[in-house]
XYZ file of C-alpha atoms in Angstrom:
743
model
C 113.002 74.703 158.888
C 110.764 74.948 155.835
C 112.059 74.343 152.304
C 111.584 78.036 151.526
C 113.616 79.128 154.563
C 116.417 76.735 153.655
C 117.334 78.856 150.634
C 118.189 81.846 152.816
C 116.239 84.367 150.739
C 116.277 87.872 152.273
C 113.207 89.455 153.801
C 111.460 91.541 151.137
C 111.759 95.318 151.480
C 111.139 98.200 149.103
C 114.900 98.540 148.538
C 115.011 94.971 147.236
C 111.907 95.587 145.098
C 113.481 98.769 143.716
C 116.566 96.787 142.754
C 114.285 94.504 140.732
C 112.779 97.479 138.884
C 109.575 98.159 140.847
C 108.581 101.693 141.798
C 107.375 102.496 145.295
C 103.800 102.823 144.013
C 104.021 99.448 142.253
C 105.412 97.787 145.375
C 102.598 99.196 147.511
C 100.084 98.121 144.847
C 101.438 94.583 144.937
C 101.066 94.419 148.710
C 97.483 95.678 148.428
C 96.724 93.176 145.667
C 98.038 90.242 147.701
C 96.909 91.507 151.088
C 100.460 90.833 152.290
C 104.101 91.396 151.418
C 105.259 88.990 148.702
C 108.082 86.622 149.490
C 111.344 86.789 147.563
C 110.346 84.283 144.863
C 107.005 86.016 144.350
C 108.726 89.397 144.146
C 111.024 88.126 141.395
C 108.044 86.824 139.440
C 106.068 90.041 139.905
C 108.972 92.307 138.968
C 109.448 90.418 135.702
C 105.747 90.416 134.845
C 105.543 94.133 135.690
C 108.618 94.993 133.616
C 108.066 97.198 130.597
C 109.288 94.378 128.380
C 106.573 91.981 129.556
C 103.680 94.225 130.595
C 103.796 97.092 128.043
C 102.652 99.272 130.922
C 103.608 102.540 129.201
C 102.384 101.584 125.733
C 99.179 99.504 126.081
C 96.948 102.552 126.210
C 98.262 103.650 122.792
C 98.573 100.241 121.110
C 94.790 99.894 121.237
C 94.630 102.477 118.404
C 95.959 99.991 115.844
C 93.519 98.311 113.456
C 93.855 94.553 113.977
C 91.075 92.945 111.953
C 90.391 92.116 108.312
C 88.761 89.192 106.497
C 92.220 87.678 105.899
C 93.396 87.992 109.530
C 93.206 84.596 111.241
C 95.006 85.537 114.469
C 95.728 89.062 115.612
C 97.789 90.412 118.530
C 97.813 88.519 121.808
C 99.377 85.230 120.776
C 102.989 84.298 120.071
C 102.636 85.539 116.481
C 100.015 86.820 114.035
C 98.464 84.728 111.250
C 96.908 85.697 107.912
C 95.324 83.660 105.116
C 97.157 83.274 101.825
C 94.333 81.568 99.931
C 90.830 80.129 100.395
C 92.141 76.594 100.908
C 93.511 77.053 104.434
C 97.101 78.031 103.605
C 98.297 80.654 106.116
C 101.483 82.455 107.101
C 102.418 83.193 110.692
C 104.861 86.022 111.503
C 106.230 88.441 114.069
C 109.122 90.848 114.673
C 110.692 91.348 118.097
C 113.586 93.276 119.604
C 116.780 92.013 121.208
C 118.412 95.409 121.581
C 119.841 95.488 125.075
C 121.341 91.969 124.977
C 122.958 92.753 121.614
C 124.819 95.725 123.078
C 126.104 93.750 126.053
C 127.030 90.595 124.102
C 126.559 91.227 120.350
C 126.983 87.658 119.102
C 124.777 85.857 121.634
C 122.364 88.784 121.956
C 121.609 88.730 118.234
C 121.720 84.934 117.936
C 119.207 84.387 120.716
C 116.997 87.102 119.228
C 116.784 84.970 116.091
C 116.147 81.844 118.160
C 113.376 83.502 120.148
C 111.481 84.780 117.127
C 111.716 81.394 115.398
C 110.173 79.760 118.485
C 107.355 82.319 118.481
C 106.496 81.118 114.972
C 106.767 77.362 115.359
C 104.990 77.476 118.722
C 101.930 78.340 116.633
C 102.357 75.149 114.596
C 104.062 76.875 111.658
C 107.267 75.719 109.987
C 109.618 78.729 109.655
C 110.485 79.425 106.013
C 112.028 82.908 106.189
C 113.887 85.210 108.574
C 114.700 88.902 108.252
C 116.125 91.566 110.495
C 116.141 95.323 110.939
C 119.459 96.542 112.343
C 120.655 99.949 113.549
C 124.198 100.833 114.606
C 126.385 103.820 115.326
C 128.716 105.054 112.571
C 131.450 102.657 111.510
C 134.273 105.155 112.074
C 134.178 104.117 115.763
C 135.866 100.788 116.614
C 133.217 99.907 119.213
C 130.439 100.246 116.622
C 132.355 98.066 114.167
C 132.774 95.447 116.887
C 129.043 95.462 117.690
C 128.097 95.391 113.991
C 130.424 92.466 113.275
C 129.232 90.528 116.340
C 125.536 91.041 115.629
C 125.811 89.974 111.982
C 127.885 86.929 112.986
C 125.302 85.962 115.627
C 122.387 86.264 113.198
C 124.298 84.318 110.552
C 125.338 81.573 112.978
C 121.875 80.914 114.363
C 119.907 81.159 111.116
C 122.399 79.163 109.054
C 122.722 76.378 111.631
C 118.977 76.193 112.228
C 118.325 75.997 108.485
C 116.064 78.958 107.775
C 116.890 81.395 104.957
C 117.650 84.960 106.035
C 116.127 86.693 103.026
C 116.740 90.380 103.631
C 116.027 93.265 105.938
C 117.572 96.668 106.469
C 120.714 98.100 108.045
C 121.074 101.775 109.023
C 123.817 103.736 110.719
C 123.470 106.888 112.801
C 125.397 108.275 115.757
C 122.198 108.166 117.852
C 122.700 104.359 118.030
C 126.181 104.638 119.573
C 125.980 102.446 122.654
C 122.420 101.348 121.888
C 122.146 99.269 118.715
C 118.768 98.005 117.585
C 118.413 94.348 116.630
C 114.865 93.575 115.503
C 114.434 89.966 114.372
C 111.579 88.752 112.148
C 110.446 85.250 111.211
C 107.661 83.896 109.025
C 106.301 80.360 108.876
C 103.706 78.372 106.965
C 100.752 76.656 108.647
C 97.373 75.232 107.720
C 94.456 77.109 109.248
C 93.119 74.037 111.052
C 96.530 73.218 112.598
C 97.224 76.472 114.462
C 98.146 76.022 118.133
C 97.537 78.587 120.861
C 98.915 79.232 124.344
C 96.229 77.518 126.436
C 96.227 75.749 129.795
C 92.832 74.049 129.815
C 91.448 70.887 131.385
C 91.773 70.431 135.135
C 94.245 67.651 135.862
C 95.951 67.857 132.479
C 99.726 67.623 132.823
C 101.992 70.633 132.337
C 105.090 69.453 130.478
C 108.458 71.172 130.132
C 110.221 70.324 126.851
C 113.487 71.251 125.178
C 116.877 72.176 126.575
C 117.781 72.148 130.249
C 117.485 75.263 132.423
C 120.574 77.163 133.518
C 121.306 80.484 135.170
C 121.689 82.454 131.912
C 119.279 85.300 131.252
C 117.972 85.705 134.808
C 116.158 89.051 134.974
C 116.770 89.625 131.262
C 113.298 91.143 130.862
C 113.996 93.598 133.680
C 117.349 94.550 132.128
C 115.575 95.246 128.811
C 113.339 97.726 130.638
C 116.137 100.021 131.840
C 118.337 102.705 130.348
C 121.998 101.850 129.769
C 124.910 103.448 131.595
C 128.649 102.928 131.966
C 128.044 99.757 134.022
C 125.709 98.034 131.567
C 128.323 95.731 130.042
C 128.687 94.092 133.445
C 125.232 92.562 132.867
C 126.542 89.803 130.604
C 124.963 87.114 132.854
C 121.558 88.566 131.815
C 122.229 87.557 128.189
C 121.091 84.084 127.184
C 123.211 81.506 125.373
C 121.730 79.980 122.237
C 122.104 76.568 120.609
C 120.617 76.548 117.091
C 121.156 72.813 116.656
C 119.112 72.142 119.793
C 116.407 74.485 118.497
C 116.290 72.617 115.186
C 115.596 69.419 117.138
C 112.965 71.253 119.177
C 111.270 72.448 115.990
C 111.067 68.971 114.508
C 109.876 67.427 117.781
C 107.167 70.070 118.242
C 105.926 69.793 114.643
C 105.823 66.005 114.925
C 103.872 66.292 118.169
C 101.492 68.803 116.589
C 100.436 66.219 114.007
C 98.921 64.218 116.877
C 96.027 65.093 119.159
C 98.077 64.779 122.338
C 98.414 68.437 123.295
C 96.018 71.180 124.392
C 98.276 74.260 124.256
C 101.881 75.324 123.908
C 103.898 78.434 124.721
C 107.482 79.520 124.077
C 109.589 80.333 127.124
C 110.828 83.755 126.019
C 111.233 86.880 128.131
C 110.950 85.987 131.842
C 111.123 82.292 130.926
C 108.919 79.921 132.882
C 107.310 82.879 134.664
C 105.678 84.532 131.653
C 104.785 81.271 129.896
C 103.000 79.743 132.901
C 101.168 82.912 133.939
C 100.078 83.787 130.393
C 98.796 80.285 129.625
C 96.819 80.123 132.857
C 95.433 83.637 132.486
C 94.300 83.184 128.864
C 92.408 80.031 129.834
C 90.915 81.341 133.079
C 92.557 78.428 134.862
C 95.456 77.888 137.225
C 98.548 75.692 137.298
C 100.655 73.991 139.942
C 104.331 73.685 139.100
C 106.792 71.357 140.837
C 109.920 73.362 140.110
C 112.349 70.736 141.373
C 111.138 68.547 138.467
C 112.404 71.087 135.892
C 115.439 69.644 134.048
C 118.469 71.705 135.162
C 121.973 71.844 133.739
C 123.522 73.554 136.770
C 123.708 72.266 140.339
C 122.285 74.089 143.320
C 119.654 76.093 141.468
C 116.765 77.396 143.558
C 113.119 78.060 142.613
C 113.745 81.779 142.120
C 116.416 81.039 139.510
C 114.345 78.345 137.817
C 111.347 80.658 137.401
C 113.360 83.608 136.053
C 115.977 81.890 133.899
C 115.763 82.779 130.210
C 117.712 79.764 128.993
C 116.971 79.175 125.330
C 115.268 76.431 123.301
C 112.535 75.637 125.847
C 108.741 75.271 125.599
C 105.920 74.805 128.065
C 102.954 72.713 126.980
C 99.754 71.273 128.360
C 98.995 67.739 127.200
C 95.882 65.636 127.484
C 95.930 63.512 130.612
C 97.179 60.021 129.905
C 99.321 61.052 126.938
C 102.406 62.066 128.916
C 104.245 58.926 127.809
C 103.442 59.560 124.142
C 104.791 63.109 124.394
C 107.960 61.916 126.133
C 108.436 59.234 123.478
C 108.552 61.847 120.713
C 110.982 64.099 122.585
C 113.194 61.156 123.543
C 113.455 60.373 119.821
C 114.809 63.895 119.214
C 117.148 63.696 122.240
C 115.314 66.416 124.167
C 114.050 66.633 127.722
C 110.334 66.250 128.325
C 109.357 66.351 131.975
C 105.971 66.609 133.652
C 106.406 69.534 136.038
C 102.823 70.127 137.178
C 99.158 70.134 136.274
C 96.280 72.422 135.354
C 94.053 73.546 138.247
C 90.842 75.541 138.455
C 91.564 78.094 141.189
C 93.178 80.783 139.005
C 96.519 80.608 140.841
C 100.012 79.737 139.730
C 101.315 77.724 142.664
C 105.030 77.022 142.832
C 106.245 73.995 144.772
C 109.658 72.617 145.709
C 110.047 69.137 147.178
C 106.326 69.046 147.837
C 106.170 72.362 149.700
C 104.375 75.387 148.231
C 106.954 78.194 148.100
C 104.896 80.813 146.210
C 101.282 81.374 145.179
C 100.055 84.190 142.941
C 96.872 84.775 140.975
C 97.552 84.434 137.259
C 95.141 86.963 135.742
C 96.152 90.072 137.726
C 99.801 89.598 136.825
C 99.342 88.586 133.191
C 96.501 90.920 132.225
C 96.231 93.620 134.857
C 99.763 94.875 135.301
C 99.952 98.644 135.808
C 98.777 100.619 132.792
C 100.189 104.127 132.713
C 98.821 107.106 130.860
C 102.175 108.796 130.960
C 102.095 112.561 130.352
C 103.350 113.725 127.001
C 103.668 117.010 125.134
C 105.289 118.295 121.985
C 108.677 119.644 123.108
C 109.698 123.208 122.316
C 112.887 122.021 120.581
C 110.723 120.672 117.712
C 110.349 124.222 116.335
C 114.080 124.433 115.720
C 114.330 120.837 114.476
C 111.605 121.380 111.876
C 113.096 124.631 110.569
C 114.620 123.848 107.168
C 118.140 125.321 106.960
C 119.260 127.193 103.874
C 122.057 125.380 102.086
C 123.920 126.118 98.882
C 123.754 123.616 96.061
C 127.123 121.890 95.572
C 128.744 122.599 92.234
C 129.648 118.959 91.564
C 126.501 116.845 91.971
C 128.288 113.755 90.694
C 130.563 113.877 93.730
C 127.435 114.158 95.880
C 126.058 110.990 94.272
C 129.361 109.215 94.923
C 129.245 110.329 98.567
C 125.687 109.055 98.925
C 126.491 105.709 97.310
C 129.308 105.242 99.840
C 127.087 106.400 102.716
C 126.810 103.490 105.173
C 123.013 103.595 105.212
C 122.678 103.637 101.392
C 125.666 101.515 100.329
C 125.157 97.851 99.455
C 124.696 95.541 102.425
C 126.242 92.601 100.583
C 128.916 92.389 103.329
C 126.012 91.468 105.618
C 123.913 89.330 103.277
C 126.764 87.194 101.982
C 127.177 85.867 105.538
C 123.584 84.636 105.541
C 122.301 81.500 103.853
C 119.360 82.961 101.940
C 118.681 79.941 99.707
C 118.263 77.050 102.182
C 114.889 75.285 101.672
C 114.967 76.635 98.052
C 111.865 78.787 98.516
C 113.614 82.133 97.995
C 112.763 83.576 94.589
C 113.895 87.186 95.071
C 117.283 87.709 96.677
C 118.388 90.221 99.335
C 118.891 93.714 97.947
C 115.511 94.035 96.250
C 112.707 96.250 97.521
C 111.077 93.153 99.026
C 112.061 89.538 99.590
C 109.832 87.013 97.811
C 109.258 83.486 99.116
C 107.477 80.621 97.348
C 105.265 78.645 99.739
C 105.102 74.855 99.920
C 106.632 74.368 96.459
C 103.556 75.993 94.897
C 103.325 79.175 92.844
C 101.730 80.959 95.802
C 104.010 83.182 97.797
C 104.620 86.173 99.995
C 106.649 89.360 99.732
C 108.237 90.861 102.854
C 109.746 94.294 103.438
C 111.166 95.927 106.558
C 111.240 99.730 106.736
C 111.573 102.734 108.983
C 113.229 106.097 108.420
C 114.035 107.093 111.988
C 115.138 110.587 110.954
C 111.622 111.299 109.684
C 110.279 110.014 113.012
C 112.592 112.353 114.921
C 111.548 115.393 112.878
C 107.843 114.583 112.723
C 106.740 111.417 114.548
C 103.259 111.469 112.982
C 104.473 111.705 109.381
C 107.402 109.404 110.202
C 105.026 106.762 111.549
C 102.857 107.068 108.443
C 105.936 106.871 106.229
C 107.227 103.660 107.847
C 103.952 101.873 107.059
C 103.573 103.459 103.621
C 107.119 102.701 102.475
C 106.964 99.125 103.682
C 103.647 98.619 101.876
C 104.977 100.361 98.752
C 108.038 98.098 98.659
C 105.842 95.009 98.849
C 103.546 96.361 96.124
C 106.475 97.357 93.907
C 107.472 93.677 93.970
C 104.005 92.834 92.659
C 102.368 91.517 95.857
C 99.259 92.836 97.614
C 100.200 94.168 101.100
C 97.995 92.369 103.627
C 99.211 92.907 107.200
C 102.100 94.152 109.263
C 104.012 93.414 112.411
C 105.923 96.154 114.193
C 108.728 96.675 116.663
C 108.460 100.059 118.353
C 111.914 101.177 119.536
C 111.924 104.374 121.621
C 113.736 106.010 124.517
C 112.635 106.478 128.132
C 108.808 106.764 128.293
C 109.010 108.545 131.629
C 110.201 111.628 129.716
C 107.314 113.612 128.259
C 109.027 114.330 124.928
C 109.829 110.644 124.352
C 106.278 109.654 125.268
C 105.022 112.293 122.810
C 107.193 110.744 120.096
C 105.720 107.339 120.857
C 102.058 108.369 121.046
C 102.295 110.548 117.940
C 104.126 107.916 115.873
C 101.500 105.330 116.846
C 98.784 107.728 115.658
C 100.528 108.024 112.287
C 101.069 104.278 111.936
C 97.472 103.537 112.887
C 96.112 105.970 110.305
C 98.319 104.526 107.572
C 97.414 100.939 108.466
C 93.696 101.792 108.235
C 93.909 103.595 104.880
C 96.204 100.991 103.301
C 94.109 98.111 104.716
C 97.110 96.494 106.379
C 96.125 95.644 109.977
C 98.638 95.044 112.752
C 98.649 91.339 113.676
C 101.616 91.119 116.058
C 104.487 93.147 117.406
C 106.739 94.246 120.197
C 107.582 97.415 122.117
C 111.147 98.190 123.165
C 111.510 101.244 125.410
C 114.349 102.711 127.471
C 116.681 102.685 124.481
C 118.954 105.323 125.980
C 122.611 105.326 126.952
C 124.006 107.957 129.289
C 120.696 109.866 128.941
C 121.030 110.046 125.142
C 117.970 108.524 123.435
C 117.947 106.859 120.059
C 115.883 108.405 117.282
C 112.334 107.042 117.499
C 112.448 103.892 115.366
C 109.099 102.152 114.826
C 110.192 99.296 112.552
C 107.480 97.998 110.226
C 107.621 94.598 108.525
C 104.924 94.318 105.866
C 103.778 90.991 104.447
C 102.089 90.822 101.067
C 100.550 87.920 99.168
C 101.045 86.556 95.644
C 98.658 84.146 93.983
C 101.504 83.463 91.532
C 105.133 84.344 92.329
C 106.050 84.292 88.637
C 104.301 87.698 88.480
C 106.942 89.197 90.767
C 108.717 92.372 89.703
C 112.444 92.840 90.370
C 114.249 96.010 91.418
C 116.963 96.027 88.717
C 116.874 97.022 85.060
C 116.505 93.949 82.859
C 117.427 95.086 79.329
C 118.598 97.797 76.935
C 116.348 100.373 75.290
C 113.464 99.948 77.728
C 111.377 103.011 78.480
C 111.961 104.474 81.965
C 109.008 106.240 83.582
C 108.461 108.005 86.884
C 105.184 107.190 88.611
C 104.388 110.088 90.935
C 106.027 113.503 90.857
C 109.135 115.283 92.069
C 108.608 118.124 94.531
C 112.282 118.732 95.361
C 111.768 118.547 99.123
C 115.012 117.932 101.044
C 113.805 118.200 104.655
C 114.900 115.127 106.628
C 116.793 113.744 103.632
C 119.987 111.725 103.665
C 121.411 114.400 101.329
C 120.779 117.185 103.838
C 122.147 115.110 106.720
C 125.269 113.575 105.208
C 126.307 116.284 102.734
C 125.347 119.404 104.709
C 125.346 118.022 108.261
C 121.737 118.891 109.176
C 119.158 116.471 110.586
C 116.581 119.207 110.223
C 113.440 120.235 108.403
C 109.952 118.814 108.679
C 109.660 115.237 107.423
C 108.063 114.904 103.962
C 104.289 114.530 104.101
C 102.695 111.208 103.178
C 99.557 111.269 100.992
C 97.985 107.978 102.037
C 95.336 108.024 99.324
C 98.107 108.422 96.746
C 100.003 105.557 98.353
C 96.887 103.343 98.190
C 96.542 104.156 94.485
C 100.196 103.239 93.885
C 99.609 99.890 95.613
C 96.546 99.189 93.470
C 98.404 100.273 90.319
C 101.419 98.051 91.022
C 99.300 95.003 91.871
C 97.294 95.311 88.653
C 100.434 95.991 86.604
C 101.954 92.795 88.048
C 98.806 90.790 87.321
C 98.937 91.951 83.681
C 102.753 91.604 83.515
C 103.135 95.167 82.229
C 106.276 96.216 84.131
C 109.786 94.791 83.657
C 111.269 96.237 86.852
C 110.350 98.817 89.478
C 112.032 100.552 92.405
C 110.592 102.974 94.905
C 112.313 106.316 95.449
C 113.393 106.759 99.067
C 116.788 107.310 100.761
C 119.008 109.456 98.556
C 116.218 110.455 96.194
C 115.764 109.874 92.480
C 119.479 109.771 91.571
C 120.210 106.985 94.060
C 117.110 105.017 92.998
C 118.139 105.171 89.321
C 121.719 104.179 90.124
C 120.610 101.248 92.295
C 118.485 99.892 89.442
C 121.691 99.601 87.386
C 123.576 97.566 90.010
C 122.804 94.002 88.952
C 126.195 93.181 87.456
C 124.831 93.367 83.887
C 126.312 96.811 83.058
C 122.860 98.138 82.108
C 122.822 101.925 82.440
C 120.198 104.634 82.183
C 119.912 107.931 80.353
C 117.467 110.271 82.085
C 116.459 113.740 80.920
C 114.351 115.713 83.373
C 112.597 118.955 82.602
C 112.011 120.803 85.842
C 112.459 124.229 87.334
C 113.306 122.640 90.684
C 116.841 123.305 91.943
C 119.127 120.560 90.634
C 120.302 119.133 93.964
C 116.779 119.075 95.400
C 115.393 117.541 92.208
C 117.639 114.490 92.187
C 118.342 114.044 95.918
C 115.035 115.158 97.482
C 112.973 112.474 99.223
C 109.295 113.279 98.779
C 107.087 110.185 98.989
C 104.847 108.492 96.445
C 107.361 107.865 93.638
C 108.290 104.691 91.780
C 110.713 104.299 88.861
C 109.309 101.901 86.238
C 111.094 100.013 83.477
C 108.575 99.299 80.712
C 108.808 97.469 77.414
C 107.943 99.932 74.644
C 105.037 97.688 73.579
C 103.416 98.103 77.017
C 103.816 101.863 77.430
C 100.281 102.766 76.406
C 98.737 100.127 78.650
C 100.786 101.382 81.605
C 99.820 105.006 80.959
C 96.167 103.991 80.735
C 96.473 102.122 84.043
C 98.020 105.189 85.704
C 95.131 107.262 84.405
C 92.676 104.747 85.907
C 94.202 105.332 89.351
C 94.652 109.081 88.816
C 98.423 108.849 89.167
C 100.857 111.202 87.428
C 103.262 109.371 85.160
C 106.071 110.779 83.022
C 108.674 109.332 80.691
C 112.076 110.363 82.003
C 114.452 108.294 79.872
C 115.556 104.894 78.666
C 117.948 102.134 79.630
C 121.270 101.998 77.789
C 124.673 100.359 77.992
C 127.268 101.159 80.605
C 126.499 104.732 81.715
C 124.381 106.516 84.331
C 123.453 109.885 82.847
C 121.036 112.362 84.429
C 120.263 115.804 82.996
C 117.902 118.594 83.994
C 116.802 120.543 80.930
C 120.121 121.295 79.173
C 122.326 120.772 82.238
C 124.119 117.430 82.575
C 124.207 116.618 86.278
C 125.544 113.051 86.385
C 127.623 111.059 83.915
C 129.520 108.056 85.246
C 130.231 104.486 84.335
C 127.888 101.909 85.847
C 130.866 99.745 86.817
C 132.548 102.604 88.693
C 129.383 103.529 90.569
C 128.545 99.898 91.343
C 132.017 99.157 92.718
C 131.871 102.203 94.985
C 128.406 101.217 96.236
C 129.140 97.509 96.558
C 132.461 97.675 98.428
C 131.938 100.627 100.762
C 130.932 98.756 103.926
C 133.324 95.862 103.338
C 136.224 98.313 103.000
C 135.302 99.933 106.312
C 135.166 96.538 108.031
C 138.607 95.349 106.863
C-alpha cells in the first residue's frame, strides 16, 4: 500500500468537489487542465486556490480599472502589502487593509484577533516594522443582544491582539446598521516603516535553495477557512467554528523580531506570510511569481497535533507562520536566529525549476500541481450585471416634514450609534505604545511620527455604505474623497490608498452591478485626487439568509507630512476664534443619517461628489498647514453641519461655538444635510485675510459663520435660533451613548 492510500482518502467525485466549493464547470476545467482527475489532496489545494477569497475570480476583471502607479509608489498591488515613499532618503511606509468578516461572526474574539495578526504579518513580511493599526468595523444595531455580543467580542479580540503584540491601534471607524445583523464587517489595517533598499518580496528563486517553515507549529484550526469566507451564511454557519483560527500575539511578537533580525542579514531570498489557505497559497504564489517550482516534504512541517495528514497540513490556517526561501548553505544560520526567539525553523523542501509544487510524505510524492495555473490563472468571471429596477424607488427622495424641535434632533443624532463617540471602543486599545502617536483616536485622521523624526503620516478610514446602496458610483467616489479629505484636513498630503471591498453574492446581477459601479467611482476619484491603489482585499458573499449587507467599499487613505508639527486637530482650541465654512451648504438630505434615523428612510440619491472641488480642498488644506494658518478643522459628513460643529466642541475644554447662518434653505436640511466638499475652519483673527486669499487662489467659496465662545453651542438661521445647549450636556450625551448601551 502506498503512503497516499494509507490515509484512506475518498475517491474524488463532483459531489466531493462541490462540497469544497467548486462548481461543475470548475471541476471539469480542473480535470481538463490536469489531463486527469485530481486526487483528494490536490482537490483540497485547488478548491482553496479557486475560492473567491484567494482567486478574486469575480472581481479581477474590475480591479484592473484602479490606478496603481505614481512617482511615490514603490510597490503596488500583487505583494503582501503596498509601499510608498515618505521622503527622498529611502524612508517608506508599507500598508494594507484586509477583511476577517466571516470568522468574526462565527467566533468574534478569535476572528477579530487573528484578523489583526494576519494584517500585521502582511506588513512585516515585507521587512517593515509595524507602527500603527486601525480597523473599520460594521455591526447590526445594539438593541439586539446578539449584535452586542459580537461587538463586544470583536473589540476585545482587536484589543487583545494589538495590545499584547505592542502596536498602537490609532483609530478607525465603527458603524451600525441592521443590514449587518448576522454579518459584521471586520476590516483590519496595519502600517509599518521600512527603508526602500530593505523591502522583501515573496520569491522562490534559485534551484536547490531550501524552503524553510518558520514560526508556530501547525494545527487543525482554520482548515478550509478561505473556502468558508467565499460562501453566504445561513442558520448552520456558527457550526463552522473549527474554520476559525486561534491567535497568539506573544508568539507573533517573537516572529516579528526574529524575521526583522533575519532581514538584516543576506541569508534569505524571499518570504511570504501563511495567510488564507495557509501553506497552499504561500507555496504556490511564491513559486508562480518566480517562474519556478518547489518540492515540499510535508511530514517535516512542525505539527502541534498528532495524526495530521498532508491534506490537513496544506490547508491549515494556523496563525503566526511564515514560509521563506533561504540561500543554500545558510539553513543553520536561519535556524540559529529562530532558536534564539524560541520559534520553529524547519527545512521542508527546496526550490526546483519545473514549475510544479510537488508534495511529498515520507519520501513519496502524494500530489503534484503546476504553480502558475493555480496562482495566476484561476477562473476569471465576467459575471453579468445590470442596474436593478428597485433603484428607481430607492433613489426617490421622500417628502418629510421638518421637526419643530431641531435641538431634540441634534440630541438624537449625537446619541445615534454611528455618530456617537467611540471612546468605549478606543479606551480598550493601547494607542500610545511606541510613543509615535501624535494625534489621538477621535480626530478626522490619526497622525503617526516616523522613526522619532518630524516626518509622519496621517491615516483615515472611511466609507458611507448608505451612499453606496443608493448610488454605488457616487458612493464609491465619496469613500475615496472623504478619506482623502480627512487626511488633508489634518494637514497631510494624501498619497495612496488601500481598500477592502465588502459586498454580497456576486452571482446576483444587482450585487455585481453594485460592485462594478462602485469600483468605477473609486477608480475615477483615485485618478483625480492622485491617490493610487497600492494594496487591498475583496470580501464577497457577505449575506446571511439571502439578505446582503449594504455595499461597503472601505477606503484607508495614507497621507504624508514632512513635519508633523504642522498637523491640524479636529477640536476647537480657544475662545474668540473666527469660525469659517469652506465650501457651501446645499441642504441636500438624500442618503443622510438625519433622513434615516429621524424619519426612517434610507432613500434618495446619494449626494454628488465634485472631484475637482475635492482636489482644491486638499490643495488648500495642505498649503494652509504648511503656512500654519488654521487652528483646527473638521470635515462635514455624517449628521451634517450641526454635528460637525458640536463635535469640534467635544475636547473636554468647554469651548463652545456661536454660529449665525443666513440661508433660505429649510432649517433641518441646512444643518443636517450631508452635501460633500465642506470643512469647518477655526482661524485666528490675525490669519483671516490670508486664509480668504488662499481660498480665492483655489477658487473655493468661504464664509464666516461665527466664532468660538465659552460653554454653549448656538446655531441660528437668520433670526431663528435653532440650537442652544450647553457643551457639557451635549458632550456627555455624545460621549456616553455607546457605553450606556453596552452596560
